[in-house]
Coordinates of C-alpha atoms in Angstrom, one line a residue:
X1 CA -1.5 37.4 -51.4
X2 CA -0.5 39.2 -47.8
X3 CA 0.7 35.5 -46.4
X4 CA 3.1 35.7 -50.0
X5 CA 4.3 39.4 -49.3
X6 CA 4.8 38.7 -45.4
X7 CA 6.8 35.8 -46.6
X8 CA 8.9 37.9 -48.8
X9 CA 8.9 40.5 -46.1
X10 CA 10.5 38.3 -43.7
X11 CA 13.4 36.5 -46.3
X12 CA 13.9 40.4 -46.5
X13 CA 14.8 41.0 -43.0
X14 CA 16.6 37.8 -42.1
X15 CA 19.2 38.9 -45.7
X16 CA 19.3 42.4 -43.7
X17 CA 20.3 40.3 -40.8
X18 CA 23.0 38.3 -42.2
X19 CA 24.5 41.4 -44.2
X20 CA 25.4 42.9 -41.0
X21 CA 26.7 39.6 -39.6
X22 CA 30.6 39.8 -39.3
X23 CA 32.4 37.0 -41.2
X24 CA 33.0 34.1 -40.6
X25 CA 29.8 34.0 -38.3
X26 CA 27.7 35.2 -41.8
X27 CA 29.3 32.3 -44.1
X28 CA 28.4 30.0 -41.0
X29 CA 24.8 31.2 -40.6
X30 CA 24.2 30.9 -44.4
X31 CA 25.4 27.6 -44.1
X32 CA 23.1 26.6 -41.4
X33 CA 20.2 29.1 -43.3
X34 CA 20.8 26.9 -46.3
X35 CA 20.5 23.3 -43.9
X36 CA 17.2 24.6 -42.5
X37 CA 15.9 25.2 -45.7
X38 CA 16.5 21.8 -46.9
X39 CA 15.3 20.2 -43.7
X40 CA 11.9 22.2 -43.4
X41 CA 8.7 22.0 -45.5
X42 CA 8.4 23.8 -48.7
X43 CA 5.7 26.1 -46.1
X44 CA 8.0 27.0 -44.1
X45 CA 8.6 30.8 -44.2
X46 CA 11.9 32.9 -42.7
X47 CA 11.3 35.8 -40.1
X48 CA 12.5 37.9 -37.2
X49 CA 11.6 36.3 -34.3
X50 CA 12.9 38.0 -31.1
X51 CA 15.5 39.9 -33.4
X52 CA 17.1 37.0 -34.8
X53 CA 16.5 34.6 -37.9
X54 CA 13.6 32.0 -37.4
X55 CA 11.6 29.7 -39.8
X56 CA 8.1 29.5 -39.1
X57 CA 5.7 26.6 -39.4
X58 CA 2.5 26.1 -38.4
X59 CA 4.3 28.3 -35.5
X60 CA 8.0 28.7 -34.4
X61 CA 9.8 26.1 -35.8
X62 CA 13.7 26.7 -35.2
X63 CA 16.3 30.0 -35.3
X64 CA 19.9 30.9 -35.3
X65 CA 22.1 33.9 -34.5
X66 CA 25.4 34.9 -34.4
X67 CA 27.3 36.3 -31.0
X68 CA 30.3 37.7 -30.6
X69 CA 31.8 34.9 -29.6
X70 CA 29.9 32.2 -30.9
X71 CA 26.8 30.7 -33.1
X72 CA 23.6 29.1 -31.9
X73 CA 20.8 27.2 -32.8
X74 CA 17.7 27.4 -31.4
X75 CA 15.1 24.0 -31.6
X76 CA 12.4 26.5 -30.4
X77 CA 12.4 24.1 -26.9
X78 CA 14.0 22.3 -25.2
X79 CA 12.2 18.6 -26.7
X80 CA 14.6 18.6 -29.3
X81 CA 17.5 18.8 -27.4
X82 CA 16.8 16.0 -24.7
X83 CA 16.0 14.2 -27.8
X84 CA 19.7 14.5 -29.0
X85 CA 21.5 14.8 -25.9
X86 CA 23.9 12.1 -27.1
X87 CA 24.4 13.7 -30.7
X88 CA 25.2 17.1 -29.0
X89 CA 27.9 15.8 -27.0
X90 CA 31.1 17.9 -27.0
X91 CA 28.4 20.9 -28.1
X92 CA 27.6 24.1 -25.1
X93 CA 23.6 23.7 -24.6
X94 CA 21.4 25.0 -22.6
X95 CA 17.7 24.3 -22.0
X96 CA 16.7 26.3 -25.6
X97 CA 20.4 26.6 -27.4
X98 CA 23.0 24.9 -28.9
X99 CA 26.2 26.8 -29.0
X100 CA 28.7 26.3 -32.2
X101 CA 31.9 27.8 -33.5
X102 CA 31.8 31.1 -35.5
X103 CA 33.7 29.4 -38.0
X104 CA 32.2 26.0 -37.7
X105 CA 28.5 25.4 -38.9
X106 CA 26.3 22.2 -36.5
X107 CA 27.1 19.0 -38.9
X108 CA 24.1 18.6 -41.6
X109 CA 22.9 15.4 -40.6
X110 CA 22.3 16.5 -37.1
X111 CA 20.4 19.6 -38.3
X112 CA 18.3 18.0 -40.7
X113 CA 17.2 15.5 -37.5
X114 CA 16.4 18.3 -35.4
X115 CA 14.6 20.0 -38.0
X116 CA 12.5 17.7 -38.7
X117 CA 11.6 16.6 -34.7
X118 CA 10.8 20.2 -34.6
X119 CA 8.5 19.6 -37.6
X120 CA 6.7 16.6 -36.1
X121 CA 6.2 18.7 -32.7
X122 CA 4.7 21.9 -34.3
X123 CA 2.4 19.5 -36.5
X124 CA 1.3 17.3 -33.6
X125 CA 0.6 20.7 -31.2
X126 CA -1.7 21.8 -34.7
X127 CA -3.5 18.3 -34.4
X128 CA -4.6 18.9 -31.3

């Protein structure tokens, strides 16, 4: 019963989140919010993790934020990125982020891939 409340607790904040979101960084971050969710196990649960969106499973799995300038995506490490490299051509990364348009949400299919190598990481590191 706490895990369900914390679960509910957390949705809670990341909505609070987005309502103060500016558009059209908030119809962007639904959009991605909405990709995640598709992409991650039914277990997966939203929070704020270092004052921005996350989803959690079986630890940090992924987050996103909006900036003033733009949006990023955060693979929670920088595995996922390496992994990608090629995919995230003509995208601003970093070791931890991928930077996207305010306007312009990553593409689905590249989302759903990174979700789910993020998935496969956090599952292997709760194997061991």
């Amino acid at each position: 019963m706490a895990q369900m409340k914390s679960a509910e607790a957390g949705k809670a904040e990341v909505e609070d989140y987005l309502a103060r979101v500016p558009e059209p960084a908030r119809t962007t971050l639904e959009k991605m919010r909405a990709m995640i969710r598709a992409a991650a196990p039914k277990e997966a649960t939203e929070a704020i993790s270092y004052g921005i969106p996350s989803f959690q499973y079986k630890g940090g799995l992924v987050a996103y934020a909006a900036f003033k300038h733009h949006c990023s995506f955060f693979p929670m490490g920088a595995r996922a990125i390496e992994e990608f490299e090629k995919e995230l051509k003509g995208f601003r990364v970093s070791r931890g982020t991928i930077q996207f348009a305010l306007d312009k949400p990553l593409p689905p299919g590249l989302v759903k891939k990174m979700v789910k190598a993020c998935v496969l990481r956090n599952e292997a590191k709760a194997r061991d």
